[in-house]
mmCIF file of C-alpha atoms in Angstrom:
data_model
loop_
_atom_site.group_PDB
_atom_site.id
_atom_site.type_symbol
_atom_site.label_atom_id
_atom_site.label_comp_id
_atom_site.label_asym_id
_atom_site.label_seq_id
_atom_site.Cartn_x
_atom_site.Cartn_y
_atom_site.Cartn_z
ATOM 1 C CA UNK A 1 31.697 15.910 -163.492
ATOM 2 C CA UNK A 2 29.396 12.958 -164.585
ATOM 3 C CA UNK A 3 30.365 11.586 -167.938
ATOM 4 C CA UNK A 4 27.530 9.146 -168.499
ATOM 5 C CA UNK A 5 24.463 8.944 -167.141
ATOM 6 C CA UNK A 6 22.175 5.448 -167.700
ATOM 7 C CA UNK A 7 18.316 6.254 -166.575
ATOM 8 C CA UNK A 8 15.951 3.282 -166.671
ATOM 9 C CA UNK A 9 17.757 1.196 -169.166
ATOM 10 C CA UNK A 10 15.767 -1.698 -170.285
ATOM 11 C CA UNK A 11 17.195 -4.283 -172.887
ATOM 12 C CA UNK A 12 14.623 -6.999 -173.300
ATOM 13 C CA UNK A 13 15.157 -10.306 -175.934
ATOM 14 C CA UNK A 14 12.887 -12.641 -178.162
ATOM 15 C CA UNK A 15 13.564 -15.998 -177.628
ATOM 16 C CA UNK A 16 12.539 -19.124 -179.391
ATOM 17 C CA UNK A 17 9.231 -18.671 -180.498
ATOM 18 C CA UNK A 18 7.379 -20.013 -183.939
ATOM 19 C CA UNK A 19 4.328 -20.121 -186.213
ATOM 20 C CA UNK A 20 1.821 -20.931 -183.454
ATOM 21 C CA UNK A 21 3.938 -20.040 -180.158
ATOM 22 C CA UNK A 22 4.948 -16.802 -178.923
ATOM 23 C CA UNK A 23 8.476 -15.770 -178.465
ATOM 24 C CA UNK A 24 9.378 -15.629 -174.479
ATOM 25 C CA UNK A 25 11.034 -12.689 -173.467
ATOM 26 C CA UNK A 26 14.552 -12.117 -171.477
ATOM 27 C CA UNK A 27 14.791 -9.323 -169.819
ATOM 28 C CA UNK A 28 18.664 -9.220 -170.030
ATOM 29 C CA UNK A 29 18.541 -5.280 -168.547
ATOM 30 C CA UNK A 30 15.910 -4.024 -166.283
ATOM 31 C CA UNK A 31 15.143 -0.360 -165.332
ATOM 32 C CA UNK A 32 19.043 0.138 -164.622
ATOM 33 C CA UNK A 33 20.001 3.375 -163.767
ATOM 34 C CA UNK A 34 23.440 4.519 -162.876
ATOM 35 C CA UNK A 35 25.963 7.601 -163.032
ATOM 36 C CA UNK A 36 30.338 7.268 -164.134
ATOM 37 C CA UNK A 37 31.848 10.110 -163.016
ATOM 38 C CA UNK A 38 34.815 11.746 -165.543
ATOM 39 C CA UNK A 39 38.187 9.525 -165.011
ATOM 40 C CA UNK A 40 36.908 6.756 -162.390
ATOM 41 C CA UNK A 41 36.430 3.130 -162.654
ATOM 42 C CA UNK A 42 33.057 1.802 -161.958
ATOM 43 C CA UNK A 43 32.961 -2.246 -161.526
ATOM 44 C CA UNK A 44 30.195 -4.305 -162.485
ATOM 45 C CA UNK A 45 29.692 -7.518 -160.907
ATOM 46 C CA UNK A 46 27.513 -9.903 -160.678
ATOM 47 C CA UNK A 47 26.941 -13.749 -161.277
ATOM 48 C CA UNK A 48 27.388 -15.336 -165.221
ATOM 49 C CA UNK A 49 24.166 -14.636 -167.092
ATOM 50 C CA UNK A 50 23.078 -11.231 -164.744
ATOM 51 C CA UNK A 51 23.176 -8.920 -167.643
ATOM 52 C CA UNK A 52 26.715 -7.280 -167.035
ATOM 53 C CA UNK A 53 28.166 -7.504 -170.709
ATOM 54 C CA UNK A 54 24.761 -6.693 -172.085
ATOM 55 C CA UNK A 55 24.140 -4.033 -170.289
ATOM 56 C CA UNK A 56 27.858 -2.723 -171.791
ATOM 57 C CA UNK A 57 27.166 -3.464 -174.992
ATOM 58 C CA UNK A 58 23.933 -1.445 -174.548
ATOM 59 C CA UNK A 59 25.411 1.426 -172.992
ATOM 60 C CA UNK A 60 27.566 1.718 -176.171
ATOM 61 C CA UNK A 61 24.806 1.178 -178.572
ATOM 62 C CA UNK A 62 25.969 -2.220 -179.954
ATOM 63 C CA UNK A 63 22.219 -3.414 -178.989
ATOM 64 C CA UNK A 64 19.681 -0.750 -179.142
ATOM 65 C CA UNK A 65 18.396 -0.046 -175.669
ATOM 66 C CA UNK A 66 14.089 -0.792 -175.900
ATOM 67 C CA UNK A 67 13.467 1.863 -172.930
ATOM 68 C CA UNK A 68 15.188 4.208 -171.130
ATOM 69 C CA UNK A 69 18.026 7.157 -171.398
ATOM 70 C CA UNK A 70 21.942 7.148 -172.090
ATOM 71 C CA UNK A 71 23.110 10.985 -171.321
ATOM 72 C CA UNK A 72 26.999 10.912 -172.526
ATOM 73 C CA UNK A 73 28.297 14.881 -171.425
ATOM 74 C CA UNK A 74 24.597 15.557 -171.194
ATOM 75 C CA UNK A 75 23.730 15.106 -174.733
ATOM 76 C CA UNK A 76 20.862 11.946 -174.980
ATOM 77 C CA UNK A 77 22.134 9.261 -177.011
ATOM 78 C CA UNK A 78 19.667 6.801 -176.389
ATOM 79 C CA UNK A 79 17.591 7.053 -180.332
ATOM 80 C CA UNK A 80 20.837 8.467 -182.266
ATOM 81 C CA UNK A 81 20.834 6.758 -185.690
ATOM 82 C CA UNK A 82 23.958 5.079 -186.893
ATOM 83 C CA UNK A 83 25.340 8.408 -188.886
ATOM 84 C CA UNK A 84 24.438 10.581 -186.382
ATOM 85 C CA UNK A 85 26.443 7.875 -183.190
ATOM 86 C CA UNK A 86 29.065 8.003 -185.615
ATOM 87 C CA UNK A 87 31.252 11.404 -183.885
ATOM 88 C CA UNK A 88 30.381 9.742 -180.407
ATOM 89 C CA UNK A 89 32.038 6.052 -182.059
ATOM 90 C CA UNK A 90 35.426 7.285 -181.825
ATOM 91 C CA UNK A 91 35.069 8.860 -177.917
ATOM 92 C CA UNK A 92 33.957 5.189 -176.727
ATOM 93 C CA UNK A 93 35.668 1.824 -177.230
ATOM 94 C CA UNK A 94 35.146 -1.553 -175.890
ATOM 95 C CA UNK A 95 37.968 -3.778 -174.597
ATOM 96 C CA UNK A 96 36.479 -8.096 -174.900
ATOM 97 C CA UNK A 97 36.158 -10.470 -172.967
ATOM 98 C CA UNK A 98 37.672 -13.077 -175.372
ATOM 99 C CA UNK A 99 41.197 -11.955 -176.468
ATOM 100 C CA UNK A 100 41.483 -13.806 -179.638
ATOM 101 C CA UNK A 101 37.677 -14.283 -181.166
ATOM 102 C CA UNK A 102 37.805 -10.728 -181.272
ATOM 103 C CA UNK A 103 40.755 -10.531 -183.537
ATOM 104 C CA UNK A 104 40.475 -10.691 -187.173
ATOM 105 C CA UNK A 105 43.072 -13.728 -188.196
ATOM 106 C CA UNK A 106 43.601 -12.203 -191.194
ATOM 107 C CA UNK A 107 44.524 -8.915 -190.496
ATOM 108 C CA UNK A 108 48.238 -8.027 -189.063
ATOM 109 C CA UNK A 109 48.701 -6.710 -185.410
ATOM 110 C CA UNK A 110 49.401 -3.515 -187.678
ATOM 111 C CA UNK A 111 46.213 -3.550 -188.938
ATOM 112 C CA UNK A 112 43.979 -4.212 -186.254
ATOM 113 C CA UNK A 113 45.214 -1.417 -184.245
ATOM 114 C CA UNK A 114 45.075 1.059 -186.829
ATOM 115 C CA UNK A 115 41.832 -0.100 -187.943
ATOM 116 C CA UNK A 116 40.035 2.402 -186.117
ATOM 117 C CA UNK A 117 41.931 5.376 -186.729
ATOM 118 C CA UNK A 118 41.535 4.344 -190.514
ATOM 119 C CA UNK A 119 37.665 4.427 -189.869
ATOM 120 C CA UNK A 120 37.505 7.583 -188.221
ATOM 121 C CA UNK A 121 40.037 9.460 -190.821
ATOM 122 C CA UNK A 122 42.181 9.593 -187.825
ATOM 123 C CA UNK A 123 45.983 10.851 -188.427
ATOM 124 C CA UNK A 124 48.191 10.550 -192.016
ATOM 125 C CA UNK A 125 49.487 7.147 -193.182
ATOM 126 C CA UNK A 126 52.647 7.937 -191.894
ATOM 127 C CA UNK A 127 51.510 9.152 -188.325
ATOM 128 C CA UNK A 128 48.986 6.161 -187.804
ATOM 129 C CA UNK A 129 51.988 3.778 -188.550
ATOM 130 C CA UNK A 130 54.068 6.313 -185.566
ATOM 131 C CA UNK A 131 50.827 5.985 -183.464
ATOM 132 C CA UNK A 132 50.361 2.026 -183.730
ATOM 133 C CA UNK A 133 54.268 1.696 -182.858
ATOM 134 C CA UNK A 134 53.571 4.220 -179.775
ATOM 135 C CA UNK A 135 50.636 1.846 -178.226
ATOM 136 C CA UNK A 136 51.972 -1.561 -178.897
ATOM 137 C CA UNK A 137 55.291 -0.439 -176.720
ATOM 138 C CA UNK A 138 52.819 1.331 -174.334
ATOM 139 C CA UNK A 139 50.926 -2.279 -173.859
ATOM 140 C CA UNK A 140 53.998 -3.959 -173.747
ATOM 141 C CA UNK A 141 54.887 -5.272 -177.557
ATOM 142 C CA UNK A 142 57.827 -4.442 -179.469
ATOM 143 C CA UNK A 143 57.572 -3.120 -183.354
ATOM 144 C CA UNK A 144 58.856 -5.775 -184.512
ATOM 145 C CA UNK A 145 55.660 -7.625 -183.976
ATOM 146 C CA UNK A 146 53.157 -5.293 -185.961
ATOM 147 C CA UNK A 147 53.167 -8.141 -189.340
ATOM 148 C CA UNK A 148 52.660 -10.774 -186.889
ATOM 149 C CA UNK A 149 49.086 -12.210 -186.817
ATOM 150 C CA UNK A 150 47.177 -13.169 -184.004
ATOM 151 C CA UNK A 151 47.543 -16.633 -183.715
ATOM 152 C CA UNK A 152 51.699 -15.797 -183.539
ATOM 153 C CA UNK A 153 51.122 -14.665 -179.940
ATOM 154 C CA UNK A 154 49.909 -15.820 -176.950
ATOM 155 C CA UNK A 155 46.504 -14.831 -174.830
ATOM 156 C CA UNK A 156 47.834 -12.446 -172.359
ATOM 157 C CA UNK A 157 49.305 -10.548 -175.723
ATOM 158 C CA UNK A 158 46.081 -11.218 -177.616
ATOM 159 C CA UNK A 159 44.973 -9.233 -174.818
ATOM 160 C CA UNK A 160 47.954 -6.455 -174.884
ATOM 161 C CA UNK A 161 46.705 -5.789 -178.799
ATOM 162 C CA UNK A 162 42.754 -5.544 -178.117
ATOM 163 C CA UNK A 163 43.909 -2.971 -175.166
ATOM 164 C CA UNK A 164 45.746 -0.974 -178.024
ATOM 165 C CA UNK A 165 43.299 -1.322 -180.221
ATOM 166 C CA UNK A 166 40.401 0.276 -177.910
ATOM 167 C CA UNK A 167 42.856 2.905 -177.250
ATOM 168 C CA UNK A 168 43.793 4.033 -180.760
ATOM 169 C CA UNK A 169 41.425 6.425 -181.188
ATOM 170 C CA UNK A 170 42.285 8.190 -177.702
ATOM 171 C CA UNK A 171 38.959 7.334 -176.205
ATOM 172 C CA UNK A 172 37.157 8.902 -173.269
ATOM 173 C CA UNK A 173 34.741 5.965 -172.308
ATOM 174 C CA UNK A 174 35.718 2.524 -172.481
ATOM 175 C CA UNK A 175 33.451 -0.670 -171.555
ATOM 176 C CA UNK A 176 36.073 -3.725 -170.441
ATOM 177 C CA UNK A 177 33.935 -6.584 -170.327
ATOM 178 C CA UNK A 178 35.749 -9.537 -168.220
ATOM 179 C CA UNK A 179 39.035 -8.294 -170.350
ATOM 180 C CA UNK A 180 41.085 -10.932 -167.412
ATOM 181 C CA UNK A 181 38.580 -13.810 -167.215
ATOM 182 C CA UNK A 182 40.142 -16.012 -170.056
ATOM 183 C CA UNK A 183 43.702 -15.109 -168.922
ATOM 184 C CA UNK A 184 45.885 -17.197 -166.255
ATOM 185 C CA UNK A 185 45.692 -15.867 -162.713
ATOM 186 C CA UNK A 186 49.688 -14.530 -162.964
ATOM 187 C CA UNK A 187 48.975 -12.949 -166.338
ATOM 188 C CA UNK A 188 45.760 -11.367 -165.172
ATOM 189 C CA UNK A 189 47.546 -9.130 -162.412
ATOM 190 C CA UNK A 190 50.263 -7.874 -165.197
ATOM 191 C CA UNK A 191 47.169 -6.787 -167.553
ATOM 192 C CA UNK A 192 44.948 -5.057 -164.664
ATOM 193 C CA UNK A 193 48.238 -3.518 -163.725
ATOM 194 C CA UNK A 194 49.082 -2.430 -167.194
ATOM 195 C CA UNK A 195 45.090 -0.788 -167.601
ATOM 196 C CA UNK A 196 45.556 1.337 -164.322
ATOM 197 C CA UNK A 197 49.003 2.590 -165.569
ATOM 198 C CA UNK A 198 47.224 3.267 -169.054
ATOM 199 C CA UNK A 199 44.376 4.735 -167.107
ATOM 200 C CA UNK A 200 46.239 7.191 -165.329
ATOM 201 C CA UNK A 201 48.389 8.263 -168.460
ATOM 202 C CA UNK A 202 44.981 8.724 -170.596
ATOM 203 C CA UNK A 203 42.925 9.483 -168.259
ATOM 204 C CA UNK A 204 39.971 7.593 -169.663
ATOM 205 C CA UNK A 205 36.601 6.422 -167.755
ATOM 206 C CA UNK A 206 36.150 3.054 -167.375
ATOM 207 C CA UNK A 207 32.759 0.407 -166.611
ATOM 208 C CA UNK A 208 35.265 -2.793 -165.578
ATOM 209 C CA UNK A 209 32.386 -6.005 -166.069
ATOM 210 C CA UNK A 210 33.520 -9.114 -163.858
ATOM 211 C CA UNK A 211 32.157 -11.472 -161.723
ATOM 212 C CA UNK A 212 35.781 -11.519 -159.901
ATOM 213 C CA UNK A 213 35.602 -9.618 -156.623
ATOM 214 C CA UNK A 214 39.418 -9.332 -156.269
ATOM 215 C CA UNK A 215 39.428 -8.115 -159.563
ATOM 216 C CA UNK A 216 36.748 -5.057 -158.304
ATOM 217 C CA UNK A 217 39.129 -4.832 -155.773
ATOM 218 C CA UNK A 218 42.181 -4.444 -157.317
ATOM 219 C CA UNK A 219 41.191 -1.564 -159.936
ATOM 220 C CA UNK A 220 37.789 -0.242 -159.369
ATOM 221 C CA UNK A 221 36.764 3.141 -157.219
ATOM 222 C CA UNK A 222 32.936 2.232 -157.499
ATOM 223 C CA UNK A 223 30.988 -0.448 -157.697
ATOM 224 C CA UNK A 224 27.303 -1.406 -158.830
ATOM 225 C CA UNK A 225 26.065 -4.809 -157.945
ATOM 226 C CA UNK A 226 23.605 -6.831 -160.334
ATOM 227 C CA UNK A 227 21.463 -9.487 -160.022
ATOM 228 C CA UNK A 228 18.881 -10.654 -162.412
ATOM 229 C CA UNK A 229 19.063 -7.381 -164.846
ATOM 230 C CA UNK A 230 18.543 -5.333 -161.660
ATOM 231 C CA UNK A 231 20.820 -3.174 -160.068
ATOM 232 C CA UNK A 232 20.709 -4.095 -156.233
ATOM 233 C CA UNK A 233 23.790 -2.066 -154.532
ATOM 234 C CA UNK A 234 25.957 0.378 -155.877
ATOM 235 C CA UNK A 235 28.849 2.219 -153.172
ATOM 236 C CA UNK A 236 32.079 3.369 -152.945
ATOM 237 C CA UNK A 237 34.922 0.322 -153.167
ATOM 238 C CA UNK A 238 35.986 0.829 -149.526
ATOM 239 C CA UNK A 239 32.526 0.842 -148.546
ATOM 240 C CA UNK A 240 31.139 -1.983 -150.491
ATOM 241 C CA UNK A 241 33.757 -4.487 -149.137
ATOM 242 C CA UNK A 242 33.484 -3.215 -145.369
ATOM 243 C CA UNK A 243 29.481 -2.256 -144.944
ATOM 244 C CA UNK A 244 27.631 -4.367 -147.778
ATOM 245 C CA UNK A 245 23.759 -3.512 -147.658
ATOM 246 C CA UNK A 246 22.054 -6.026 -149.715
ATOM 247 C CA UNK A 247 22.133 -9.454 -148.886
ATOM 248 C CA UNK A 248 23.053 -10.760 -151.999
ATOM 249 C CA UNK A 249 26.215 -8.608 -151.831
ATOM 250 C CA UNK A 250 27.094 -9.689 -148.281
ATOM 251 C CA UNK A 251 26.906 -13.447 -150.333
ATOM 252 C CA UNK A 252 29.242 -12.628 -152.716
ATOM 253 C CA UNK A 253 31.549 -11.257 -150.831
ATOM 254 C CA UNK A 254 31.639 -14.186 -148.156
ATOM 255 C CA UNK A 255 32.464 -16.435 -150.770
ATOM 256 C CA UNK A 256 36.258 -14.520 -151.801
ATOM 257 C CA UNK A 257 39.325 -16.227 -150.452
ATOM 258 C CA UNK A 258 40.884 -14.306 -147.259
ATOM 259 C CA UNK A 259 44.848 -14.733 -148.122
ATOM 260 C CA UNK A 260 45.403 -15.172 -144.670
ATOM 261 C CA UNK A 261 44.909 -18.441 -142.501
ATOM 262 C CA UNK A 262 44.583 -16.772 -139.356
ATOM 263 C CA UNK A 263 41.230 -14.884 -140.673
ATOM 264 C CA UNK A 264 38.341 -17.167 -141.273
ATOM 265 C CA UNK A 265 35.053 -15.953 -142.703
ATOM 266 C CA UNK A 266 31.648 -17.486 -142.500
ATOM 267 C CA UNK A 267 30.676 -18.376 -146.085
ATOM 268 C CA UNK A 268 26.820 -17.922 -146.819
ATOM 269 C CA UNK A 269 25.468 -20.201 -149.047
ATOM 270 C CA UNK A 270 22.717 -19.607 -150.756
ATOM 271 C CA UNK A 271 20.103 -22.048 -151.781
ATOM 272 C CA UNK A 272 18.424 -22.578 -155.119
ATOM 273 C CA UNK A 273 19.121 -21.810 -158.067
ATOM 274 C CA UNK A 274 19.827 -18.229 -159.905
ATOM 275 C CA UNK A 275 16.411 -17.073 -161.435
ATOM 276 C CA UNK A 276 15.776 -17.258 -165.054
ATOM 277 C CA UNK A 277 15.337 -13.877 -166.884
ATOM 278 C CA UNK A 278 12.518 -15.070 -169.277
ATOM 279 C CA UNK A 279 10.916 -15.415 -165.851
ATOM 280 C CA UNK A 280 12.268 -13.666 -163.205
ATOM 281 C CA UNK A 281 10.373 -13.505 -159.762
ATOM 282 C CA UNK A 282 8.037 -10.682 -158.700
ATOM 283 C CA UNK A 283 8.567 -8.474 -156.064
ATOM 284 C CA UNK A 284 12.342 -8.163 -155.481
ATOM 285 C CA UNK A 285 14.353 -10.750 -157.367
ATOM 286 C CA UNK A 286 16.686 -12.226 -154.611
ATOM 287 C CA UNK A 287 13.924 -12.940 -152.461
ATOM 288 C CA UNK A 288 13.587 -16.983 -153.116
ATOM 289 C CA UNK A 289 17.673 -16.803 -151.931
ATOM 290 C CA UNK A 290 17.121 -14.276 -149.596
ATOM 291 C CA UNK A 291 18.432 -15.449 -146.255
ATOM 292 C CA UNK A 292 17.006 -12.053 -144.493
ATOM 293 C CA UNK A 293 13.440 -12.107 -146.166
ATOM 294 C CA UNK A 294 11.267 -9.651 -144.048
ATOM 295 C CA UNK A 295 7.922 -11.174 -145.666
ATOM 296 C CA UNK A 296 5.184 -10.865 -148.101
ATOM 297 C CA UNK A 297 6.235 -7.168 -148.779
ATOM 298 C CA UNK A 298 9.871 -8.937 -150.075
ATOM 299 C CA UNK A 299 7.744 -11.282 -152.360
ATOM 300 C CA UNK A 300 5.045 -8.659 -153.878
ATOM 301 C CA UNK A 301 7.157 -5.287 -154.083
ATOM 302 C CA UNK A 302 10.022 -4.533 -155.996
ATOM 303 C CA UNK A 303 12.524 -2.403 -154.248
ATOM 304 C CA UNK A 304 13.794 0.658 -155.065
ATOM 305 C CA UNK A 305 17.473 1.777 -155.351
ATOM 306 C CA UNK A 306 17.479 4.509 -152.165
ATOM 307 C CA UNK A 307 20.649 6.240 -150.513
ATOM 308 C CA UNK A 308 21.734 4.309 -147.350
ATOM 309 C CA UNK A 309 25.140 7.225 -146.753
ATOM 310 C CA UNK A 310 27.187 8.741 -148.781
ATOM 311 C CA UNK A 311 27.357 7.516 -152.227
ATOM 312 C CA UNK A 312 25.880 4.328 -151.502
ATOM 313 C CA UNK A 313 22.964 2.771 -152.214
ATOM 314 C CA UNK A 314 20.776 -0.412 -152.143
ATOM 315 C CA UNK A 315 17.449 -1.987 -153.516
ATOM 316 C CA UNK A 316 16.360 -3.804 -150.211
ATOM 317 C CA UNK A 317 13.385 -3.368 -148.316
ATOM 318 C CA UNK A 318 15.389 -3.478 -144.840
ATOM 319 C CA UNK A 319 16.216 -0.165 -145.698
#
């Protein structure tokens, strides 16, 4: 069963601008369309600055989409005022990127994790103070911690509280935007190990952002490709990693580490420099990279997203 459905998603930005001059325009999301179905993980990946954690935050109404549909359990979302997003608040949470900006340093471990059950008039006193206890030994803290504040602890803990935080209210959605990028490589396995455990025992759907292809690999059943606010690929896990379509993908994945000396991949470079969104190419948006560029259609056309097999599909015009 789908949970959320993202049609034609556009999230565009003003920047800089003035009295005389014009504001230029990002296009941070562009025409992204997408399905998560109830209780999988679908990775997003894609270079810094593609439009991953936007797109997120856009999906959950942080920023207000400018175009476009988001169908959560086929109710549309997309022009919901504040009040009326408020019942859908507490079935969608967002785990950050950065484990301790996004902790108040004034508020106790206590308090941040109850925080949201607080705001949703979630439980008694007594049974958010049994609930709080219940997640911080389900992420891996003891009760004696919950006065501590967050400076007392260190990142991958920082970490440990925002995942008990996002799941206080029992969510069914949750956006984890890069929630191992700021974390040592040795602590980063314990958290993604300690979300699929969690994941299984709540059974909640995920969108994992990253740019870390191991990381897709590790915890992800889908996967959607972006480049440029587009999506370009989007397959199974298995089949992204052995059949990549688009030749961007085939990039990325040539460039993560085999752990095996015997195995040695080609790495393709690519050459120039990552389009800007204020001004992104026309046509399809890879094509200045693009080491298979078919021609003038590559340069003038944009591509659409079309189905290559079975849940797979790419925006390339060699298919």
């Amino acid at each position: 069963m789908t949970l959320l459905e993202i049609q034609e998603l556009k999230k565009y930005f003003n920047i800089g601008g003035g009295l005389l001059k014009k504001p230029d325009i990002l296009k941070a999301v562009d025409n992204v369309s997408f399905k998560i179905e109830e209780g999988e993980i679908l990775g997003l990946v894609g270079e810094s600055g593609c439009g991953k954690t936007t797109c997120g935050k856009t999906i959950l109404k942080i920023y207000e989409p400018d175009s476009g549909k988001i169908i959560y359990r086929g109710d549309d979302i997309t022009n919901l005022s504040r009040s009326e997003m408020r019942k859908y608040r507490k079935k969608m949470s967002i785990i950050y990127q950065d484990p301790f900006g996004s902790l108040d340093p004034r508020m106790t471990i206590g308090g941040i994790i109850s925080e949201p059950m607080e705001v949703h008039n979630l439980y008694s006193k007594r049974e958010r103070e049994k609930k709080v206890i219940e997640l911080m030994e389900k992420v891996g803290l003891t009760s004696e911690q919950i006065n501590r504040y967050p400076h007392e602890f260190s990142g991958g803990q920082r970490q440990r509280i925002g995942i008990a935080r996002a799941l206080a209210v029992n969510p069914e959605f949750i956006v984890a935007d890069e929630p191992v990028s700021a974390l040592d490589v040795s602590i980063q396995a314990q958290i993604l190990n300690l979300m699929q455990d969690l994941q299984k025992e709540f059974g909640f759907t995920c969108l994992f952002i990253t740019h870390d292809l191991s990381v897709i690999k590790h915890i992800c059943d889908r996967v959607a490709v972006m480049y440029v606010g587009k999506i370009v690929e989007i397959a199974p896990k298995k089949e992204l990693f052995t059949n990549p379509k688009h030749p961007y993908t085939e990039a990325l994945l040539s460039a993560v580490p085999v752990p095996n000396p015997k195995i040695k991949r080609k790495e393709i470079i690519l050459e120039g420099d990552v389009p800007s969104p204020i001004n992104p190419p026309s046509g399809c948006r890879f094509h200045e990279r693009c080491f298979k560029k078919i021609g003038e259609v590559c340069e003038t056309k944009e591509p659409e997203l079309k189905k290559v097999g079975k849940g797979h599909y790419v925006a390339c015009h060699l298919y």
